[in-house]
Coordinates of C-alpha atoms and ligand atoms in Angstrom, one line a residue:
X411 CA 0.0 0.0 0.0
X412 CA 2.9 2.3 0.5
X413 CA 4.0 2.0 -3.1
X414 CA 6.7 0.1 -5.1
X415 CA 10.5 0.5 -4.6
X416 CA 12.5 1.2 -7.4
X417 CA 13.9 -1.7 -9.6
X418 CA 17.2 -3.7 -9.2
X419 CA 18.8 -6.6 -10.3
X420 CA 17.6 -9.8 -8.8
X421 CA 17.6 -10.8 -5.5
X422 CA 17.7 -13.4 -3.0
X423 CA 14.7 -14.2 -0.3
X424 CA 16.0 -12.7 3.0
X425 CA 19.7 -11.7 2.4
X426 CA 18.1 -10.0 -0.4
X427 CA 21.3 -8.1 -3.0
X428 CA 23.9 -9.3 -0.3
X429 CA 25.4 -12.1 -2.7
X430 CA 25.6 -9.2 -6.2
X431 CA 26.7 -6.2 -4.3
X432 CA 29.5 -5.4 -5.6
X433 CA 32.7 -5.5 -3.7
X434 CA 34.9 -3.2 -5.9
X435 CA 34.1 -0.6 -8.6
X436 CA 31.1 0.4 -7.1
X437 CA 30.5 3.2 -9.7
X438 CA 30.7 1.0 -12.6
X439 CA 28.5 -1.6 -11.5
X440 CA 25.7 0.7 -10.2
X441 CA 26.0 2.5 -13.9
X442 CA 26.1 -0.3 -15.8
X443 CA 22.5 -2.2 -13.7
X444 CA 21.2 1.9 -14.3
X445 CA 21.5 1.2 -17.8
X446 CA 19.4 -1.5 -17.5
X447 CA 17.1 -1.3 -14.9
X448 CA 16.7 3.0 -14.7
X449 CA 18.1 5.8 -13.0
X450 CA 16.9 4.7 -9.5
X451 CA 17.5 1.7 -8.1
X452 CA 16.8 0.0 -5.2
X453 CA 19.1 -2.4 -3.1
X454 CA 18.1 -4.6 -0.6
X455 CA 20.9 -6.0 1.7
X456 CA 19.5 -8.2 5.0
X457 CA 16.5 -5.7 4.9
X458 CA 18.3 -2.6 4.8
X459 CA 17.2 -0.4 1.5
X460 CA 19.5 1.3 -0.3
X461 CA 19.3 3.5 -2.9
X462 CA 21.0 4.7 -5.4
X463 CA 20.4 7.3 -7.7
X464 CA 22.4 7.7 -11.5
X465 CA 21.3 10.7 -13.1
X466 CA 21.9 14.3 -12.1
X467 CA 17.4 14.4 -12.0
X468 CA 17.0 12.2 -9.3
X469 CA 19.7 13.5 -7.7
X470 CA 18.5 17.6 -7.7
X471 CA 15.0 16.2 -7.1
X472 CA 15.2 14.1 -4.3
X473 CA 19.0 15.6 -2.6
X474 CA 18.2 19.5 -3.4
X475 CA 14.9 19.9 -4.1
X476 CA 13.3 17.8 -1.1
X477 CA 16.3 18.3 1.0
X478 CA 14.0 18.8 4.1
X479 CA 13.7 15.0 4.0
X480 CA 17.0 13.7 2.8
X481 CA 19.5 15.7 5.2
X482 CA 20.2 13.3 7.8
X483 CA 22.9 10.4 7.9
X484 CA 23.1 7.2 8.1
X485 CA 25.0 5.7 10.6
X486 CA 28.8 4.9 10.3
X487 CA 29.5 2.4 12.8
X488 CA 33.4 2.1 11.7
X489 CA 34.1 5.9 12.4
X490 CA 31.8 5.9 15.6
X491 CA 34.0 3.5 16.9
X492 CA 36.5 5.6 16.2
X493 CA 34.6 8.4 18.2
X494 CA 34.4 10.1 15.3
X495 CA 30.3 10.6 15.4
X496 CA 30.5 14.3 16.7
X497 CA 32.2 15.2 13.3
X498 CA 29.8 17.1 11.2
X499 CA 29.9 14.9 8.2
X500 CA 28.6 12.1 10.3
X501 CA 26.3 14.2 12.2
X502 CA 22.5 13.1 12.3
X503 CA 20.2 16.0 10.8
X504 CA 19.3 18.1 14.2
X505 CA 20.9 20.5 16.6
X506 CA 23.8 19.5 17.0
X507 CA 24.3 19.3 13.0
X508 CA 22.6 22.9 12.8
X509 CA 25.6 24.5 15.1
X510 CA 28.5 23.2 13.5
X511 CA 26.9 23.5 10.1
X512 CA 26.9 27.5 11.0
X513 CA 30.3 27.3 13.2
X514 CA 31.9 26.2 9.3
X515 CA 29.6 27.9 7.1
X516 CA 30.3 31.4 8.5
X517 CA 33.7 32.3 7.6
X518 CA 33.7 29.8 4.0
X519 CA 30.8 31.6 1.8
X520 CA 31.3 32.8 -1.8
X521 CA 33.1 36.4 -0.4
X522 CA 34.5 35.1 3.0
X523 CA 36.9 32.6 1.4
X524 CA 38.7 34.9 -0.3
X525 CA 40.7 36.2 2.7
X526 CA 42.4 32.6 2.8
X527 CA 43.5 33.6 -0.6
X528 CA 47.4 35.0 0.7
X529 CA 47.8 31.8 2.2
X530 CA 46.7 29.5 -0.7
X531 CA 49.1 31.8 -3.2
X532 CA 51.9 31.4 -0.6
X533 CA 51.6 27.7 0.1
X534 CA 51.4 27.2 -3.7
X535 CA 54.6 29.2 -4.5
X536 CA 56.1 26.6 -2.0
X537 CA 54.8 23.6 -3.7
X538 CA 56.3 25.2 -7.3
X539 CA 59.6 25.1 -5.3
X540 CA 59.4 22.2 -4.3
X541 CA 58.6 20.6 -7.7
X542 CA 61.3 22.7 -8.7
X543 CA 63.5 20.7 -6.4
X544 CA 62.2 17.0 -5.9
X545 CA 60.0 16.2 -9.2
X546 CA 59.7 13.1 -8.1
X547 CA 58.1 13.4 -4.8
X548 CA 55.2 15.4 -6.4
X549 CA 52.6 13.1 -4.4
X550 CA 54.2 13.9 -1.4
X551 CA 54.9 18.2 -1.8
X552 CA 50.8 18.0 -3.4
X553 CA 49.6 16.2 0.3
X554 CA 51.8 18.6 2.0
X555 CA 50.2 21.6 0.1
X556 CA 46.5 20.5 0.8
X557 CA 47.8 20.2 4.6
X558 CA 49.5 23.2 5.2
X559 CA 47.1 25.6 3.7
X560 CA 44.1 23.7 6.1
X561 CA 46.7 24.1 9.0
X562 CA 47.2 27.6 8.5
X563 CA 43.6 28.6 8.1
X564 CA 42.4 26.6 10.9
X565 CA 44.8 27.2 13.2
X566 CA 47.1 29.7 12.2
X567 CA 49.5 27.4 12.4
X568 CA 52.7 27.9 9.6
X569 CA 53.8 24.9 8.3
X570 CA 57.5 25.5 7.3
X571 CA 59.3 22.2 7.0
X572 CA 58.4 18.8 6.3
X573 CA 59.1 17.9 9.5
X574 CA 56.2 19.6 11.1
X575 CA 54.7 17.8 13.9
X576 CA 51.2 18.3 13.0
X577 CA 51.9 17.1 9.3
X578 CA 53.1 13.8 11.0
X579 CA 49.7 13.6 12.8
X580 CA 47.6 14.1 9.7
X581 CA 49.7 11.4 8.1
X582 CA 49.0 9.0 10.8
X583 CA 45.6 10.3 11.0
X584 CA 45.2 9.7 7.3
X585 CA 46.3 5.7 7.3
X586 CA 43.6 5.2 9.9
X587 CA 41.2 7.0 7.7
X588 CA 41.9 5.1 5.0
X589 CA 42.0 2.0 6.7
X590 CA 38.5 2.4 8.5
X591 CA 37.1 3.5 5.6
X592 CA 37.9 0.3 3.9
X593 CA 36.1 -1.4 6.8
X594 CA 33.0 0.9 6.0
X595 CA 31.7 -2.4 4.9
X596 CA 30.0 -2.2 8.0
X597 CA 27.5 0.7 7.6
X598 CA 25.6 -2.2 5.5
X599 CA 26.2 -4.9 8.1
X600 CA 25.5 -2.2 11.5
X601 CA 25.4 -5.4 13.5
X602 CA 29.0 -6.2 13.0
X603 CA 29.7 -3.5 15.2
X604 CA 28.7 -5.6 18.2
X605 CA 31.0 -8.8 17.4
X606 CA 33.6 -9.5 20.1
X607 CA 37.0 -7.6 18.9
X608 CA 38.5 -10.9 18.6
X609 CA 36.3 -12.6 16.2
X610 CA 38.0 -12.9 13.1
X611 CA 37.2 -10.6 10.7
X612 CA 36.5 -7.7 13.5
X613 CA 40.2 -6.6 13.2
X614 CA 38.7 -3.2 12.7
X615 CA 37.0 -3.2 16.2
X616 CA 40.5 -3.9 17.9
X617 CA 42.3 -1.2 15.3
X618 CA 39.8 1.4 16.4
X619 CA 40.6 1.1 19.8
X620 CA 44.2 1.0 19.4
X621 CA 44.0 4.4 17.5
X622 CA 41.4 6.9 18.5
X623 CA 43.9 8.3 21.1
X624 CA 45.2 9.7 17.4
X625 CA 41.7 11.4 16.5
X626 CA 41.6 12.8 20.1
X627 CA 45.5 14.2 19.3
X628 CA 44.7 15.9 16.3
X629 CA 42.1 17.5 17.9
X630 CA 43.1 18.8 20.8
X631 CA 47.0 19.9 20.2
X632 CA 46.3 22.4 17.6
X633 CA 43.6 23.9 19.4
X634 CA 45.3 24.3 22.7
X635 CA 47.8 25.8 20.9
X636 CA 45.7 28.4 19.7
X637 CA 44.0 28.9 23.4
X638 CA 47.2 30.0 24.8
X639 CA 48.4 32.0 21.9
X640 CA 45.0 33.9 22.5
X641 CA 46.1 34.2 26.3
X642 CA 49.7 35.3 25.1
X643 CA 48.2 37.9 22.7
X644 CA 50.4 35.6 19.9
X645 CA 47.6 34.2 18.1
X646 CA 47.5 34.8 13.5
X647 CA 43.8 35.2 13.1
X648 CA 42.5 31.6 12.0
X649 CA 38.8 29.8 11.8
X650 CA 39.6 28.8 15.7
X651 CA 41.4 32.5 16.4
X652 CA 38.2 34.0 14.8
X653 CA 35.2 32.1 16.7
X654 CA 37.0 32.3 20.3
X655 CA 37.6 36.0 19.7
X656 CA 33.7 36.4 18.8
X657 CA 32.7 33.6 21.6
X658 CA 34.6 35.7 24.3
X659 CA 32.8 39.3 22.6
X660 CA 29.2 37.7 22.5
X661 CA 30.2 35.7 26.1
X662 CA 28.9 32.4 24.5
X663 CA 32.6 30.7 25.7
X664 CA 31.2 28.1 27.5
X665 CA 32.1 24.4 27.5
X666 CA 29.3 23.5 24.7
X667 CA 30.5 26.1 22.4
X668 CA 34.0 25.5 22.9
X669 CA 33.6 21.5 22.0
X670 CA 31.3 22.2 19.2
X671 CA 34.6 24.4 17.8
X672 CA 36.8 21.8 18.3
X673 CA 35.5 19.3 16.8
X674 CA 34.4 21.3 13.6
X675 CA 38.2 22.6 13.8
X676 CA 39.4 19.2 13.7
X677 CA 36.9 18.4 10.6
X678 CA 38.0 20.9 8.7
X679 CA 41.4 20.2 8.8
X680 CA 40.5 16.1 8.1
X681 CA 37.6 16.7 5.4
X682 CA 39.8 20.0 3.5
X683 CA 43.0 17.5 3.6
X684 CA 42.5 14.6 1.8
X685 CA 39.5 15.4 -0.9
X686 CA 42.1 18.3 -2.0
X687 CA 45.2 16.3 -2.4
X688 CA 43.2 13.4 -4.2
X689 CA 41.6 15.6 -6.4
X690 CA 44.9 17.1 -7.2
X691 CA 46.5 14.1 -7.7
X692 CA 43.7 13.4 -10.2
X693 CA 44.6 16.7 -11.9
X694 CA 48.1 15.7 -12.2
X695 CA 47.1 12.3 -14.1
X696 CA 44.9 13.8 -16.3
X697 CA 47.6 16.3 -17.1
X698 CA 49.9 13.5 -18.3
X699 CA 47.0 11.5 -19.9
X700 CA 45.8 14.5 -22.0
X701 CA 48.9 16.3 -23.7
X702 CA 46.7 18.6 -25.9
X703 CA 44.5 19.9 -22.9
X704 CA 47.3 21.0 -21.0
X705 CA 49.2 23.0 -24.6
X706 CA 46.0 24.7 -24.9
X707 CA 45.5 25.4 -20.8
X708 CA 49.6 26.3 -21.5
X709 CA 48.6 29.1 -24.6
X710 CA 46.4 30.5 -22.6
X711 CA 48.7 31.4 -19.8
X712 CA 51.5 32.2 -22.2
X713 CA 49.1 35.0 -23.5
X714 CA 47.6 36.1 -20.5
X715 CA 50.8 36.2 -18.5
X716 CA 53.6 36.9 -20.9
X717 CA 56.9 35.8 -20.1
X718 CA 57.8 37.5 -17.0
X719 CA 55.2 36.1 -13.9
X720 CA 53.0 33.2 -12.6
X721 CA 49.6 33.1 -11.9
X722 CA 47.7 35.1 -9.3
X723 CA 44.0 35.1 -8.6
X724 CA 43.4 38.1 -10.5
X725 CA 44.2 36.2 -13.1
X726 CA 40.9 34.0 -12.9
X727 CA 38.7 35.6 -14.9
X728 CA 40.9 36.0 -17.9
X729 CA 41.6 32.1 -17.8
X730 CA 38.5 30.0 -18.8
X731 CA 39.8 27.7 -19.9
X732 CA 42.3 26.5 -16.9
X733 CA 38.9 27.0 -15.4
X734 CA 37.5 24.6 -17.3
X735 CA 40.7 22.0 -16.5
X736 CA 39.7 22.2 -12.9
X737 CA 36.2 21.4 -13.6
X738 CA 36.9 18.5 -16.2
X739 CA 39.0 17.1 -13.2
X740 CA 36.5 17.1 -10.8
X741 CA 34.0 15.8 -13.7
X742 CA 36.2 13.0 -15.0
X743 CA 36.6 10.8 -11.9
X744 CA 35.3 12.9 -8.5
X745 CA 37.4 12.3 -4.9
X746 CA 34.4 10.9 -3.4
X747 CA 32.7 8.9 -6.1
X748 CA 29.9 8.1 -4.3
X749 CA 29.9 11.4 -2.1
X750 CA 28.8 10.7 1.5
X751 CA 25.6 8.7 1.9
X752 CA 22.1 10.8 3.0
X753 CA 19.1 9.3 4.7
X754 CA 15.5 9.1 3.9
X755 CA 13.8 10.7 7.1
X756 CA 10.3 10.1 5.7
X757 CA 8.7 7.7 3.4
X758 CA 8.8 9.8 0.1
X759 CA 6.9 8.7 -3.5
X760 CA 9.2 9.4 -6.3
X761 CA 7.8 8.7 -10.1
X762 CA 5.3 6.8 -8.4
X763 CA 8.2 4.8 -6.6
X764 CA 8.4 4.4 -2.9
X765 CA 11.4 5.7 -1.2
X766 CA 11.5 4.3 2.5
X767 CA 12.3 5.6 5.5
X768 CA 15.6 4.9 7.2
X769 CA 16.6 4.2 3.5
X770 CA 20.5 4.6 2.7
X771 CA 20.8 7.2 -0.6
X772 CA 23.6 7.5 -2.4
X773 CA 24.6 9.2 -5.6
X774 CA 27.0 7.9 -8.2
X775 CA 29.1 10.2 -9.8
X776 CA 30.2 7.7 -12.1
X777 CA 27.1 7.7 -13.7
X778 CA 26.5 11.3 -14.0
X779 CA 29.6 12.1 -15.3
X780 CA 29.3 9.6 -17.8
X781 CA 25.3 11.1 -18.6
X782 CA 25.3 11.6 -22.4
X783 CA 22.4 13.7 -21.8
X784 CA 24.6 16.2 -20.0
X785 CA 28.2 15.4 -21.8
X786 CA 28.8 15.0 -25.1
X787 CA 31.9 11.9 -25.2
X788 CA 31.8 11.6 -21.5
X789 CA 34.6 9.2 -21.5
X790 CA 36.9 12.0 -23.4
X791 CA 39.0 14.4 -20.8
X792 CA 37.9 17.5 -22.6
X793 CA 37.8 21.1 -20.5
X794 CA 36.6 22.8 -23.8
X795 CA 33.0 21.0 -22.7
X796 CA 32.1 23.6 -20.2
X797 CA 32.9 26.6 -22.4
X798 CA 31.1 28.4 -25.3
X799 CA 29.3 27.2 -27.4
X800 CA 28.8 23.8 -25.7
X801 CA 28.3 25.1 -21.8
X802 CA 27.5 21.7 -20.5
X803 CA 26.6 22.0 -16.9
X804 CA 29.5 22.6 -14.2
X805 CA 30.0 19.1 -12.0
X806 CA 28.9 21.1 -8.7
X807 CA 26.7 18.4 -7.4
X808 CA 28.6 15.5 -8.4
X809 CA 31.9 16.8 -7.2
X810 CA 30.4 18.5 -4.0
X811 CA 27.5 17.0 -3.1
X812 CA 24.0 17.9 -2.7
X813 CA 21.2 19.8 -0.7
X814 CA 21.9 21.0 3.2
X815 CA 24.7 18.9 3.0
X816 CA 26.6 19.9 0.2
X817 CA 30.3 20.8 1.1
X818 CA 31.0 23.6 3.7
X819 CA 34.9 23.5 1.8
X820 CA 33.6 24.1 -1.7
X821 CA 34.4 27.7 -2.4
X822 CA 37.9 27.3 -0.6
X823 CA 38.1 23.9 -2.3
X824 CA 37.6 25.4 -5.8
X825 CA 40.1 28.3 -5.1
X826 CA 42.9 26.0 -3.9
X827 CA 42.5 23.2 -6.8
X828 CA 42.5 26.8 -9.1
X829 CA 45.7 28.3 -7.8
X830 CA 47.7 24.7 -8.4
X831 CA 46.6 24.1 -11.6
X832 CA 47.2 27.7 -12.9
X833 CA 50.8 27.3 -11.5
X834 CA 51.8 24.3 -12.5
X835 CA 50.5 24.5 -15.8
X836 CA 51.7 27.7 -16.3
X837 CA 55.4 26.0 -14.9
X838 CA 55.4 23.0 -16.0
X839 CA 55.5 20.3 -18.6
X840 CA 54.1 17.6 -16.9
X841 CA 54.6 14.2 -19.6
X842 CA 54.5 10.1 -19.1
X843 CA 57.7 9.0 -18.2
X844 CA 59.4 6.9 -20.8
X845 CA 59.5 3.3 -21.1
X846 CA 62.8 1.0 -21.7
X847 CA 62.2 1.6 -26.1
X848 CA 62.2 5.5 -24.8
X849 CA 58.4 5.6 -25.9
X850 CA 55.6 7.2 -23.8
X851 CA 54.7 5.7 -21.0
X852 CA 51.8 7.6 -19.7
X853 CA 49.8 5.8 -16.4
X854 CA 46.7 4.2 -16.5
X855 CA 43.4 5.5 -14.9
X856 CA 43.7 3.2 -11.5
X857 CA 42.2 4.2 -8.5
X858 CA 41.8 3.3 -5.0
X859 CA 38.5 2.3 -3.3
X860 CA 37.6 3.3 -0.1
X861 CA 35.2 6.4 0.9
X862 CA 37.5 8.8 -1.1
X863 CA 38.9 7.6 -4.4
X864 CA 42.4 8.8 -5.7
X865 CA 44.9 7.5 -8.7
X866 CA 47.1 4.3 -7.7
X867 CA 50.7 5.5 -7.0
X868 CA 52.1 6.6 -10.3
X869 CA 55.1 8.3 -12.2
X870 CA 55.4 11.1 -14.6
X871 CA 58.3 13.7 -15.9
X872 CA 57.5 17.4 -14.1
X873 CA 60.5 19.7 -15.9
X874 CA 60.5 23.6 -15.9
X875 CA 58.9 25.5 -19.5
X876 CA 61.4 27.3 -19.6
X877 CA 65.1 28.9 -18.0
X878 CA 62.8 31.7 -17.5
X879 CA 60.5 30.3 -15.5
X880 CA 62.9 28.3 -13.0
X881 CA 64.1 31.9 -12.2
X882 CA 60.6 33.0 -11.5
X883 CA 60.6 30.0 -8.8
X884 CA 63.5 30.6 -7.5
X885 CA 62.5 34.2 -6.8
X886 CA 59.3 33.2 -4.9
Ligands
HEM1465 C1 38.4 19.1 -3.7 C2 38.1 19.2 -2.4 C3 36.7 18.7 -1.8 C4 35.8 17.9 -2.4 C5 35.8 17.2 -3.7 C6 34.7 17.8 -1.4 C7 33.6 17.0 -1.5 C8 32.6 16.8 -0.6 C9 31.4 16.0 -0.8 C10 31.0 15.3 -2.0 C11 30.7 16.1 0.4 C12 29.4 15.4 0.7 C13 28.2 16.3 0.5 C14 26.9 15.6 0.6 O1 26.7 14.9 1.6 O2 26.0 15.7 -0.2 C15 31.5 16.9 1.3 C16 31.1 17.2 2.6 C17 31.9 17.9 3.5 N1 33.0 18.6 3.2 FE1 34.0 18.7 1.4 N2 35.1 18.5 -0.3 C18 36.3 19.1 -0.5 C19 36.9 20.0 0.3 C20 36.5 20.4 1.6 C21 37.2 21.4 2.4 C22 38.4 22.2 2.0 C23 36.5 21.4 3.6 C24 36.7 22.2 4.8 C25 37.1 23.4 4.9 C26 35.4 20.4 3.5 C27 34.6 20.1 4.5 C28 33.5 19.2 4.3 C29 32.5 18.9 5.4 C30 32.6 19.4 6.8 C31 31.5 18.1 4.9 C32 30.3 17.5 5.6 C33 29.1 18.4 5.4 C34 27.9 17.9 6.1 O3 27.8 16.7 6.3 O4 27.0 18.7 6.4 N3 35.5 19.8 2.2 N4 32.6 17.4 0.7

């Protein structure tokens, strides 16, 4: 009487789609049973709905449109155990949510961002350096670029060596991450959570324990810091700087407020991090996959430029098409591919189909990035796409998410994965490495699978344009 749910493949009686869903490539396979069975589809595993929606429709209907009813979570039992559930991302829809939605929202609209822009230039000019001086290690100087900048606007804190403590706590904090969100395998199986630690195949219960001291540490230190620089009249204005300031003016500095901070402090550092180094790293492949993108993203800068500076962010307007590079990225294979699930608070009818309550809903970016209604040659890496005369829509929801949820980060986001690509392009040929028979060797499109998504470790040639331009660097 409540409706029908959306098709899916076949299942079985009681464990229902346990047996077919999929283990890997979770994009893919979702896309290719869209193709067949339509744009919504419904997943049943041991009587938990999921479902998932393909096409950029569904998605603005249900996730923006009737975002009232889809802005809640599901539960994660790997990160609670990690005593991660007071992180915003993982935050049910309600008060709590509400506070630290504002606490982040404030300072990162459209406008506000922009003051973060001195640091993002400066942090990049150190990342050209250190391609400049370590090629090679481009992976690591691209993490370290997406750290320092989140450091320094959360906490004020200058990152100026590779030895910086807090970078060695991100790392750390990033292999647990990564590790528990490869055990995420549990938000469809939430009873798992309660099996004994020593049951085999509970490793994750016993690794959770052993490292949410870490989580607590990456919290806490930074912040402190930032306390008694604010006692010691020290402190660079920062997100944390900037709320206890306000907190102490308003006198709302009590333990509630201060917590709620914290925690969103710590979540910005975390959730900035990682999705901007992976989508970087992305960048960077494309780059060496697509030689002609990157001459034409290169004219463009030689005539905007000239010969005798890099790129600032004045320089934004008068570069569409570098623009357009950023967005392709972000198009052709997003950091989160299956963003971060929502949950139905309400039974909702959909095209006469019955979306249930409590139901997991995810959206697959595989699939809209691949919508030939929306892109022309989807699988083609191809920034002309979002310029005249073809203006095919920007991959805002796919990359960013969707509704009251979409990402806090975005506008920073955008101006940081701008400010990199400008640079280096403008720098840099970046070209496959060559093979024994000295032909091109460029890397293939591997990625990992966990909650974010970036390319398997690979190798490329990152050389200065020009004599020119290595003096430029060198002058930064
Ligand atoms: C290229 C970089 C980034 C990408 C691709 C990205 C993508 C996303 C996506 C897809 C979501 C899920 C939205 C949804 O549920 O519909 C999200 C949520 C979130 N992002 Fe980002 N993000 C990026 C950078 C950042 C930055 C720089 C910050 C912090 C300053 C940030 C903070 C967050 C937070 C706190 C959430 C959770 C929001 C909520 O649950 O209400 N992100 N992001």
């Amino acid at each position: 009487s409540r409706g029908r749910l959306p098709p899916g493949p076949p299942a079985d009686p009681i464990i229902g789609h346990m047996r077919v869903f999929p283990r890997a490539n979770h994009g893919e396979v979702f896309h290719e049973w869209s193709k067949q069975y339509g744009d919504v589809l419904h997943l049943d595993v041991l009587g938990k709905s999921i479902i998932v929606l393909n096409s950029q429709e569904a998605a603005n209907d249900l996730l923006d449109k009737r975002s009232a009813n889809y802005s809640d979570r599901p539960e994660f039992p790997a990160f609670n155990l990690l005593g991660w559930d007071s992180m915003l991302v993982f935050l049910r829809y309600g008060p709590a949510f509400l506070r630290q939605r504002r606490l982040m929202q404030q300072p990162l609209t459209r406008t506000g961002v922009v003051v973060f822009r001195p640091v993002q230039l400066q942090q990049c000019h150190v990342l050209l350096k250190n391609l400049l001086a370590s090629p090679k290690d481009f992976d690591a100087h691209l993490r370290r670029f997406a750290s320092a900048i989140t450091l320094e606007m959360t906490y004020g804190h200058k990152v100026s060596s590779d030895d910086d403590a807090y970078l060695d706590i991100a790392d750390k904090v990033n292999v647990v991450l990564t590790k528990m969100s490869k055990a995420a395998i549990l938000d469809l199986f939430p009873r798992a959570k309660h099996l004994p630690s020593w049951f085999p195949g509970a490793w994750f219960i016993r690794y959770a324990n052993d490292h949410r001291h870490l989580i607590w540490e990456m919290a806490s230190k930074p912040f402190e810091q930032v306390e008694q620089q604010l006692a010691a009249g020290t402190a660079q204005p920062s997100f944390v700087s900037m709320h206890l300031e306000e907190m102490h003016r308003q006198d709302t500095h009590d333990a509630d407020n201060v917590s709620a901070l914290k925690t969103a402090a710590a979540h910005m550092w975390t959730g900035g991090e990682e999705t901007t180094w992976s989508t970087l790293l992305i960048l960077v492949l494309a780059a060496v996959r697509n030689r002609d993108a990157v001459r034409r993203a290169q004219a463009e800068l030689d005539r905007v430029l000239g010969p005798d500076r890099l790129p600032t962010f004045e320089d934004m307007d008068a570069l569409p098409y570098v623009d357009g590079f950023v967005k392709e990225t972000i198009r052709f294979h997003s950091a989160l591919p299956l963003g971060i699930p929502h949950r139905a608070m309400a039974d909702d009818v959909y095209r006469d189909m019955l979306i249930p309550k409590d139901a997991t809903v995810l959206v697959n970016s595989t699939a809209l990035a691949r919508d030939p209604a929306a892109y022309s040659t989807p699988e083609r890496f191809w920034p002309e796409r979002f310029l005249p005369p073809h203006a095919e829509p920007p991959p805002v929801g796919l990359g960013f998410g969707w509704g009251r949820r979409v990402c806090p980060g975005r506008y920073l986001a955008e101006a940081s994965l701008w400010i990199v690509a400008a640079s280096m392009l403008a720098a840099f040929d970046i070209a496959p490495v060559q093979d024994a028979h000295g032909r091109d060797a460029p890397p293939e499109l591997r990625f990992t699978q966990a909650i974010t998504s970036h390319p398997e470790p690979f190798e490329c040639s990152i050389t200065p344009r020009s004599e020119k331009v290595t003096q430029l660097i060198m002058q930064l």
